[in-house]
């Protein structure tokens, strides 16, 4: 054996642990006890607010929800509410909107069944089956189709563009950069992108992001999803639903 080798540096399983090795093991254990909880806490804090979405909330009961189906720019079921027509967004299972599969039922009264997702008063149904023709009393049915859009004019909004399905509770967290890849897939699949934030006066705003003509957002919105942004556009109110008409040139990352 070489004379310059310290016996304390050698470890033999059936002999007493050398002092230097024992000190090293104690330091590693102490570091793990301190660092692991700290790292876990940082990850939790970095995930952001998971919100109050429920995933899934409840299964629709009986005949489901009955209302007027509109398929553009995104799927919406308009149902009677205490203060007038109430919007319930519709999506398919997985990372998909309803697409064009139900265009033949556009403007008709239907019943839908599935999982209801809800957060802060906004509801969505993840369809468990295709919408089925249904009936509503005449005056009620007419009121659902006689809504009048109103423009709030040009606005400056600050916040985050999320995919509405995950933000309402299908995933947790449903926002922030940790959710970016999922959100982009959802928006690509036709789930409505929604700006969640505030206007120039600090009032809360939640508005579906569409293009300047009111058509669905496509690839141009993807680079801004799950990022803090400042957005210029026209805010349009339709019943309980808001849209912001904008373009990629009118959005900037913060």
Tab-separated table of C-alpha atoms in Angstrom:
chain	number	residue	atom	x	y	z
A	1	UNK	CA	0.000	0.000	0.000
A	2	UNK	CA	1.236	3.505	-0.823
A	3	UNK	CA	2.479	5.437	2.222
A	4	UNK	CA	0.747	8.674	1.076
A	5	UNK	CA	-2.767	7.178	1.239
A	6	UNK	CA	-4.768	8.106	4.363
A	7	UNK	CA	-6.479	5.027	5.778
A	8	UNK	CA	-9.426	7.266	6.716
A	9	UNK	CA	-10.214	7.702	2.994
A	10	UNK	CA	-10.784	3.973	2.487
A	11	UNK	CA	-14.197	2.460	3.096
A	12	UNK	CA	-14.637	-1.224	3.878
A	13	UNK	CA	-18.197	-2.395	4.385
A	14	UNK	CA	-17.546	-4.587	7.414
A	15	UNK	CA	-15.343	-2.037	9.208
A	16	UNK	CA	-16.234	1.160	11.031
A	17	UNK	CA	-17.011	4.064	8.685
A	18	UNK	CA	-13.925	6.283	8.319
A	19	UNK	CA	-14.324	9.718	9.986
A	20	UNK	CA	-13.944	11.710	6.753
A	21	UNK	CA	-16.599	9.624	4.982
A	22	UNK	CA	-18.898	9.909	7.989
A	23	UNK	CA	-18.553	13.702	8.008
A	24	UNK	CA	-19.322	13.847	4.275
A	25	UNK	CA	-22.465	11.714	4.673
A	26	UNK	CA	-23.696	13.915	7.531
A	27	UNK	CA	-23.212	17.065	5.417
A	28	UNK	CA	-25.137	15.517	2.500
A	29	UNK	CA	-28.015	14.469	4.757
A	30	UNK	CA	-28.179	17.899	6.404
A	31	UNK	CA	-28.151	19.632	2.996
A	32	UNK	CA	-30.942	17.389	1.749
A	33	UNK	CA	-33.083	18.099	4.818
A	34	UNK	CA	-32.679	21.849	4.278
A	35	UNK	CA	-32.643	22.141	0.479
A	36	UNK	CA	-35.362	19.700	-0.609
A	37	UNK	CA	-38.226	21.521	1.202
A	38	UNK	CA	-36.842	24.856	0.022
A	39	UNK	CA	-36.754	23.738	-3.607
A	40	UNK	CA	-40.259	22.276	-3.310
A	41	UNK	CA	-41.543	25.584	-1.911
A	42	UNK	CA	-39.951	27.527	-4.775
A	43	UNK	CA	-41.566	25.222	-7.345
A	44	UNK	CA	-44.976	25.667	-5.749
A	45	UNK	CA	-44.608	29.455	-5.637
A	46	UNK	CA	-43.387	29.511	-9.226
A	47	UNK	CA	-46.434	27.582	-10.437
A	48	UNK	CA	-48.656	30.610	-9.865
A	49	UNK	CA	-52.281	30.788	-8.816
A	50	UNK	CA	-54.185	27.595	-9.568
A	51	UNK	CA	-57.415	29.554	-9.246
A	52	UNK	CA	-60.798	28.319	-8.223
A	53	UNK	CA	-61.615	26.196	-11.238
A	54	UNK	CA	-63.203	22.828	-10.603
A	55	UNK	CA	-62.050	19.872	-12.670
A	56	UNK	CA	-64.398	18.335	-13.388
A	57	UNK	CA	-67.202	20.203	-11.641
A	58	UNK	CA	-70.377	18.209	-12.144
A	59	UNK	CA	-71.933	16.011	-14.765
A	60	UNK	CA	-74.942	17.566	-16.443
A	61	UNK	CA	-78.162	16.082	-15.103
A	62	UNK	CA	-81.314	14.809	-16.753
A	63	UNK	CA	-81.659	16.161	-20.275
A	64	UNK	CA	-78.566	18.299	-19.845
A	65	UNK	CA	-78.393	22.009	-20.587
A	66	UNK	CA	-80.871	23.308	-23.172
A	67	UNK	CA	-80.240	26.440	-25.196
A	68	UNK	CA	-79.345	27.969	-28.550
A	69	UNK	CA	-76.193	26.634	-30.186
A	70	UNK	CA	-73.854	29.009	-32.003
A	71	UNK	CA	-70.720	27.560	-33.560
A	72	UNK	CA	-68.792	30.703	-34.552
A	73	UNK	CA	-66.316	32.048	-33.734
A	74	UNK	CA	-66.214	29.369	-31.048
A	75	UNK	CA	-68.838	26.957	-29.769
A	76	UNK	CA	-71.297	28.592	-27.359
A	77	UNK	CA	-74.585	27.411	-25.878
A	78	UNK	CA	-76.811	30.353	-24.963
A	79	UNK	CA	-79.113	29.427	-22.101
A	80	UNK	CA	-81.789	31.451	-20.243
A	81	UNK	CA	-80.326	33.301	-17.274
A	82	UNK	CA	-81.695	35.500	-14.529
A	83	UNK	CA	-80.450	38.626	-16.317
A	84	UNK	CA	-80.871	37.459	-19.873
A	85	UNK	CA	-79.006	35.042	-22.155
A	86	UNK	CA	-76.031	33.398	-20.503
A	87	UNK	CA	-73.076	32.004	-22.457
A	88	UNK	CA	-71.741	28.493	-21.835
A	89	UNK	CA	-68.657	27.721	-23.917
A	90	UNK	CA	-68.487	24.288	-25.544
A	91	UNK	CA	-65.460	22.090	-26.221
A	92	UNK	CA	-64.829	18.470	-27.069
A	93	UNK	CA	-62.911	15.979	-24.978
A	94	UNK	CA	-59.150	16.296	-24.993
A	95	UNK	CA	-57.449	19.372	-26.415
A	96	UNK	CA	-60.117	20.239	-28.966
A	97	UNK	CA	-62.905	22.722	-29.533
A	98	UNK	CA	-66.103	21.629	-31.271
A	99	UNK	CA	-64.716	22.368	-34.731
A	100	UNK	CA	-67.152	22.438	-37.651
A	101	UNK	CA	-68.810	19.141	-36.809
A	102	UNK	CA	-72.004	20.760	-35.536
A	103	UNK	CA	-72.379	23.586	-38.061
A	104	UNK	CA	-75.649	22.062	-39.281
A	105	UNK	CA	-77.137	22.759	-35.828
A	106	UNK	CA	-75.935	26.380	-35.705
A	107	UNK	CA	-78.733	28.665	-34.526
A	108	UNK	CA	-80.977	25.849	-33.332
A	109	UNK	CA	-82.173	24.795	-29.885
A	110	UNK	CA	-80.234	21.810	-28.585
A	111	UNK	CA	-79.467	19.983	-25.390
A	112	UNK	CA	-75.884	19.207	-24.410
A	113	UNK	CA	-74.487	16.786	-21.889
A	114	UNK	CA	-71.034	16.474	-20.436
A	115	UNK	CA	-68.773	17.823	-17.713
A	116	UNK	CA	-69.371	21.359	-16.496
A	117	UNK	CA	-66.243	23.371	-15.731
A	118	UNK	CA	-66.719	26.647	-13.872
A	119	UNK	CA	-64.610	29.480	-12.520
A	120	UNK	CA	-65.571	32.957	-11.362
A	121	UNK	CA	-68.996	32.756	-12.955
A	122	UNK	CA	-67.856	31.525	-16.387
A	123	UNK	CA	-69.026	28.055	-17.408
A	124	UNK	CA	-67.947	25.566	-20.051
A	125	UNK	CA	-69.210	22.108	-20.996
A	126	UNK	CA	-66.832	19.413	-22.166
A	127	UNK	CA	-69.195	17.471	-24.395
A	128	UNK	CA	-69.760	13.837	-23.548
A	129	UNK	CA	-72.017	13.299	-26.582
A	130	UNK	CA	-73.089	15.308	-29.655
A	131	UNK	CA	-75.694	18.050	-29.078
A	132	UNK	CA	-79.261	16.838	-29.633
A	133	UNK	CA	-82.221	18.813	-31.030
A	134	UNK	CA	-84.453	20.103	-28.228
A	135	UNK	CA	-87.239	22.597	-27.577
A	136	UNK	CA	-87.728	25.777	-25.551
A	137	UNK	CA	-90.795	27.939	-25.081
A	138	UNK	CA	-91.081	30.306	-28.067
A	139	UNK	CA	-90.435	33.626	-26.349
A	140	UNK	CA	-87.465	32.213	-24.475
A	141	UNK	CA	-85.984	30.711	-27.635
A	142	UNK	CA	-86.372	34.008	-29.506
A	143	UNK	CA	-84.709	35.980	-26.707
A	144	UNK	CA	-81.621	33.788	-26.962
A	145	UNK	CA	-81.213	34.743	-30.620
A	146	UNK	CA	-82.053	38.435	-30.295
A	147	UNK	CA	-78.964	39.502	-28.408
A	148	UNK	CA	-77.345	42.741	-29.527
A	149	UNK	CA	-73.557	43.005	-29.600
A	150	UNK	CA	-72.202	46.282	-28.298
A	151	UNK	CA	-68.740	47.677	-28.848
A	152	UNK	CA	-66.839	49.220	-25.946
A	153	UNK	CA	-64.399	50.783	-28.404
A	154	UNK	CA	-60.628	50.537	-28.405
A	155	UNK	CA	-59.089	49.226	-25.198
A	156	UNK	CA	-55.669	48.512	-23.731
A	157	UNK	CA	-55.626	45.255	-21.796
A	158	UNK	CA	-52.835	43.736	-19.714
A	159	UNK	CA	-52.755	40.118	-18.591
A	160	UNK	CA	-52.254	36.601	-19.882
A	161	UNK	CA	-53.761	34.752	-22.823
A	162	UNK	CA	-54.853	31.340	-21.535
A	163	UNK	CA	-56.677	28.414	-23.058
A	164	UNK	CA	-60.108	28.650	-21.501
A	165	UNK	CA	-60.620	24.948	-20.854
A	166	UNK	CA	-57.563	24.475	-18.669
A	167	UNK	CA	-57.988	27.871	-17.011
A	168	UNK	CA	-61.534	26.954	-15.977
A	169	UNK	CA	-60.155	23.960	-14.124
A	170	UNK	CA	-59.418	21.048	-16.455
A	171	UNK	CA	-55.722	21.425	-15.574
A	172	UNK	CA	-54.006	22.903	-12.519
A	173	UNK	CA	-52.311	25.234	-12.870
A	174	UNK	CA	-54.160	26.365	-15.999
A	175	UNK	CA	-51.930	29.368	-16.619
A	176	UNK	CA	-48.367	30.610	-16.524
A	177	UNK	CA	-45.274	29.551	-18.425
A	178	UNK	CA	-45.310	26.082	-16.847
A	179	UNK	CA	-48.549	25.513	-18.755
A	180	UNK	CA	-47.371	27.045	-22.033
A	181	UNK	CA	-46.951	23.894	-24.149
A	182	UNK	CA	-50.335	22.513	-23.073
A	183	UNK	CA	-52.070	25.856	-23.663
A	184	UNK	CA	-50.633	26.152	-27.169
A	185	UNK	CA	-51.836	22.645	-28.047
A	186	UNK	CA	-55.309	23.455	-26.741
A	187	UNK	CA	-55.550	26.702	-28.717
A	188	UNK	CA	-54.256	24.926	-31.837
A	189	UNK	CA	-57.018	22.344	-31.342
A	190	UNK	CA	-59.727	24.996	-31.327
A	191	UNK	CA	-60.197	25.766	-27.640
A	192	UNK	CA	-60.857	29.508	-27.186
A	193	UNK	CA	-57.849	31.641	-26.209
A	194	UNK	CA	-58.922	34.121	-23.532
A	195	UNK	CA	-57.226	37.261	-22.262
A	196	UNK	CA	-57.459	37.253	-18.468
A	197	UNK	CA	-56.330	40.537	-16.978
A	198	UNK	CA	-57.283	44.164	-16.461
A	199	UNK	CA	-58.072	47.212	-18.561
A	200	UNK	CA	-56.362	50.600	-18.356
A	201	UNK	CA	-58.510	51.543	-15.334
A	202	UNK	CA	-57.653	48.348	-13.481
A	203	UNK	CA	-61.030	46.659	-13.987
A	204	UNK	CA	-60.998	42.876	-14.372
A	205	UNK	CA	-61.485	41.682	-17.943
A	206	UNK	CA	-61.903	38.221	-19.423
A	207	UNK	CA	-62.313	38.296	-23.197
A	208	UNK	CA	-62.093	35.674	-25.942
A	209	UNK	CA	-59.320	36.665	-28.364
A	210	UNK	CA	-60.420	36.810	-32.022
A	211	UNK	CA	-59.032	38.511	-35.115
A	212	UNK	CA	-59.997	41.965	-36.346
A	213	UNK	CA	-62.986	40.525	-38.237
A	214	UNK	CA	-64.230	38.493	-35.284
A	215	UNK	CA	-62.998	35.169	-36.684
A	216	UNK	CA	-61.233	32.549	-34.524
A	217	UNK	CA	-57.615	33.137	-33.566
A	218	UNK	CA	-55.191	30.816	-35.319
A	219	UNK	CA	-51.413	30.407	-35.381
A	220	UNK	CA	-50.759	34.130	-34.973
A	221	UNK	CA	-51.856	34.079	-31.324
A	222	UNK	CA	-49.731	31.080	-30.287
A	223	UNK	CA	-46.477	32.992	-29.542
A	224	UNK	CA	-48.343	35.089	-26.973
A	225	UNK	CA	-50.144	32.281	-25.147
A	226	UNK	CA	-49.170	31.775	-21.476
A	227	UNK	CA	-47.074	34.962	-21.501
A	228	UNK	CA	-47.636	38.314	-19.750
A	229	UNK	CA	-48.820	40.608	-22.545
A	230	UNK	CA	-50.174	44.059	-23.340
A	231	UNK	CA	-52.922	43.975	-25.951
A	232	UNK	CA	-54.669	46.662	-27.998
A	233	UNK	CA	-58.001	45.913	-29.622
A	234	UNK	CA	-61.732	46.469	-29.798
A	235	UNK	CA	-63.716	45.082	-26.875
A	236	UNK	CA	-67.130	43.697	-27.861
A	237	UNK	CA	-69.791	42.555	-25.387
A	238	UNK	CA	-72.299	39.858	-26.313
A	239	UNK	CA	-74.563	38.936	-23.416
A	240	UNK	CA	-72.337	37.530	-20.677
A	241	UNK	CA	-69.495	36.937	-23.132
A	242	UNK	CA	-66.778	39.393	-24.165
A	243	UNK	CA	-64.516	39.320	-27.219
A	244	UNK	CA	-61.437	41.372	-27.993
A	245	UNK	CA	-60.754	41.888	-31.688
A	246	UNK	CA	-57.029	42.255	-32.257
A	247	UNK	CA	-54.007	41.033	-34.248
A	248	UNK	CA	-50.440	39.898	-33.661
A	249	UNK	CA	-49.204	43.418	-34.427
A	250	UNK	CA	-51.307	44.761	-31.539
A	251	UNK	CA	-49.926	42.405	-28.890
A	252	UNK	CA	-46.604	42.769	-27.110
A	253	UNK	CA	-44.914	40.652	-24.472
A	254	UNK	CA	-44.117	42.241	-21.142
